[in-house]
CSV table of C-alpha atoms in Angstrom, one decimal:
chain,number,residue,atom,x,y,z
A,72,UNK,CA,-98.4,-6.4,5.1
A,73,UNK,CA,-95.0,-7.4,6.7
A,74,UNK,CA,-95.1,-4.3,8.9
A,75,UNK,CA,-98.7,-5.2,10.1
A,76,UNK,CA,-97.6,-8.7,11.0
A,77,UNK,CA,-94.6,-7.3,13.0
A,78,UNK,CA,-97.0,-4.9,14.8
A,79,UNK,CA,-99.4,-7.7,15.7
A,80,UNK,CA,-96.5,-9.8,16.9
A,81,UNK,CA,-95.2,-7.0,19.1
A,82,UNK,CA,-98.7,-6.3,20.4
A,83,UNK,CA,-99.3,-10.0,21.3
A,84,UNK,CA,-95.9,-10.4,22.8
A,85,UNK,CA,-96.5,-7.3,25.0
A,86,UNK,CA,-99.9,-8.6,26.1
A,87,UNK,CA,-98.4,-12.0,26.9
A,88,UNK,CA,-95.6,-10.4,29.0
A,89,UNK,CA,-98.0,-8.1,30.8
A,90,UNK,CA,-100.3,-11.0,31.6
A,91,UNK,CA,-97.4,-13.0,32.9
A,92,UNK,CA,-96.2,-10.2,35.1
A,93,UNK,CA,-99.7,-9.6,36.5
A,94,UNK,CA,-100.2,-13.3,37.3
A,95,UNK,CA,-96.7,-13.5,38.9
A,96,UNK,CA,-97.5,-10.4,41.0
A,97,UNK,CA,-100.8,-12.0,42.2
A,98,UNK,CA,-99.2,-15.3,43.1
A,99,UNK,CA,-96.0,-14.0,44.7
A,100,UNK,CA,-97.1,-12.3,47.8
A,101,UNK,CA,-94.0,-10.4,48.9
A,102,UNK,CA,-94.9,-6.8,48.0
A,103,UNK,CA,-92.0,-6.8,45.5
A,104,UNK,CA,-92.0,-6.2,41.8
A,105,UNK,CA,-90.0,-7.9,39.0
A,106,UNK,CA,-87.3,-5.1,39.3
A,107,UNK,CA,-86.7,-6.0,42.9
A,108,UNK,CA,-86.2,-9.6,42.0
A,109,UNK,CA,-83.9,-8.7,39.2
A,110,UNK,CA,-81.7,-6.7,41.6
A,111,UNK,CA,-81.7,-9.7,44.1
A,112,UNK,CA,-80.8,-12.0,41.2
A,113,UNK,CA,-77.9,-9.8,40.2
A,114,UNK,CA,-76.6,-9.7,43.8
A,115,UNK,CA,-77.0,-13.4,44.2
A,116,UNK,CA,-75.0,-14.1,41.0
A,117,UNK,CA,-72.4,-11.4,41.3
A,118,UNK,CA,-72.0,-10.8,45.0
A,119,UNK,CA,-71.8,-7.3,46.5
A,120,UNK,CA,-72.1,-4.6,43.9
A,121,UNK,CA,-72.2,-0.9,43.7
A,122,UNK,CA,-75.7,0.4,43.0
A,123,UNK,CA,-74.5,2.5,40.1
A,124,UNK,CA,-73.1,-0.7,38.4
A,125,UNK,CA,-76.3,-2.6,39.1
A,126,UNK,CA,-78.3,0.3,37.6
A,127,UNK,CA,-76.2,0.3,34.4
A,128,UNK,CA,-76.4,-3.5,33.9
A,129,UNK,CA,-80.2,-3.6,34.5
A,130,UNK,CA,-80.9,-0.5,32.4
A,131,UNK,CA,-82.3,1.4,35.4
A,132,UNK,CA,-81.7,5.0,36.4
A,133,UNK,CA,-79.7,5.6,39.6
A,134,UNK,CA,-82.8,7.1,41.4
A,135,UNK,CA,-84.8,4.0,40.5
A,136,UNK,CA,-82.1,1.7,41.8
A,137,UNK,CA,-81.9,3.7,45.0
A,138,UNK,CA,-85.7,3.3,45.5
A,139,UNK,CA,-85.4,-0.4,44.9
A,140,UNK,CA,-82.5,-0.8,47.2
A,141,UNK,CA,-84.2,1.2,50.0
A,142,UNK,CA,-87.1,-1.3,49.9
A,143,UNK,CA,-84.9,-4.3,49.7
A,144,UNK,CA,-82.9,-3.1,52.7
A,145,UNK,CA,-86.0,-2.2,54.7
A,146,UNK,CA,-87.4,-5.7,54.1
A,147,UNK,CA,-83.9,-7.1,55.2
A,148,UNK,CA,-83.5,-8.8,51.8
A,149,UNK,CA,-80.3,-6.8,51.1
A,150,UNK,CA,-77.8,-4.8,53.1
A,151,UNK,CA,-75.6,-1.8,52.4
A,152,UNK,CA,-71.9,-2.3,53.0
A,153,UNK,CA,-69.4,0.6,53.3
A,154,UNK,CA,-66.0,0.0,51.7
A,155,UNK,CA,-63.4,0.0,54.4
A,156,UNK,CA,-60.7,1.5,52.2
A,157,UNK,CA,-62.9,4.2,50.8
A,158,UNK,CA,-65.9,5.1,52.9
A,159,UNK,CA,-67.4,7.0,50.0
A,160,UNK,CA,-68.1,3.7,48.2
A,161,UNK,CA,-71.2,1.8,49.2
A,162,UNK,CA,-72.1,-1.7,48.1
A,163,UNK,CA,-75.3,-3.6,48.1
A,164,UNK,CA,-75.4,-7.3,49.0
A,165,UNK,CA,-78.1,-9.9,49.3
A,166,UNK,CA,-78.9,-11.4,52.7
A,167,UNK,CA,-79.9,-15.0,53.5
A,168,UNK,CA,-83.5,-13.9,53.7
A,169,UNK,CA,-83.1,-12.2,50.3
A,170,UNK,CA,-81.8,-15.5,48.8
A,171,UNK,CA,-84.8,-17.4,50.2
A,172,UNK,CA,-87.2,-14.8,48.7
A,173,UNK,CA,-85.4,-14.9,45.4
A,174,UNK,CA,-85.6,-18.7,45.3
A,175,UNK,CA,-89.4,-18.5,45.9
A,176,UNK,CA,-89.8,-15.9,43.2
A,177,UNK,CA,-87.9,-18.1,40.7
A,178,UNK,CA,-90.0,-21.1,41.7
A,179,UNK,CA,-93.2,-19.2,41.3
A,180,UNK,CA,-92.1,-17.9,37.9
A,181,UNK,CA,-91.2,-21.4,36.8
A,182,UNK,CA,-94.5,-22.8,38.0
A,183,UNK,CA,-96.4,-20.0,36.2
A,184,UNK,CA,-94.5,-20.6,32.9
A,185,UNK,CA,-94.9,-24.3,33.1
A,186,UNK,CA,-98.7,-24.0,33.5
A,187,UNK,CA,-98.8,-21.6,30.5
A,188,UNK,CA,-96.7,-23.8,28.3
A,189,UNK,CA,-98.7,-26.9,29.1
A,190,UNK,CA,-101.6,-25.3,27.2
A,191,UNK,CA,-99.5,-25.8,24.0
A,192,UNK,CA,-99.2,-29.1,22.1
A,193,UNK,CA,-95.8,-30.8,21.9
A,194,UNK,CA,-95.5,-29.5,18.3
A,195,UNK,CA,-96.3,-26.0,19.4
A,196,UNK,CA,-93.6,-26.2,22.2
A,197,UNK,CA,-91.0,-27.5,19.7
A,198,UNK,CA,-91.8,-24.6,17.3
A,199,UNK,CA,-91.5,-22.2,20.2
A,200,UNK,CA,-88.1,-23.6,21.2
A,201,UNK,CA,-86.9,-23.1,17.6
A,202,UNK,CA,-88.2,-19.6,17.5
A,203,UNK,CA,-86.6,-18.6,20.8
A,204,UNK,CA,-83.3,-20.2,19.7
A,205,UNK,CA,-83.4,-18.1,16.5
A,206,UNK,CA,-84.2,-14.9,18.4
A,207,UNK,CA,-81.4,-15.5,20.9
A,208,UNK,CA,-78.7,-15.9,18.3
A,209,UNK,CA,-76.2,-13.0,18.1
A,210,UNK,CA,-75.8,-13.2,14.3
């Protein structure tokens, strides 16, 4: 019985996550996916970074990161910078336009989650906070 409950929980969580991503994609009209936004977020928080380092941190393959970077650069949301000391090293960095798009993506995500969580009662939200706190503990 325990295993069935865990399966149902995983199934419902996956459905919820997929629904959230689909709704976000519909409301955020930038022709960018969540992975693009994750790369922009990394660059915004950490500054210029080597694509291979970004790929490792985000759990992406180097070819996937290369594809994402190409699109971000084409849309002028990021730039490639060649290291002056070693021209073999290339960095990726966020642009001002990239920061603006990232801020809109974050706001859209917050608005979407707020609307979803407003469907819950105050008691439901308090329980959910407790559950997420337990799940986020490292112990």
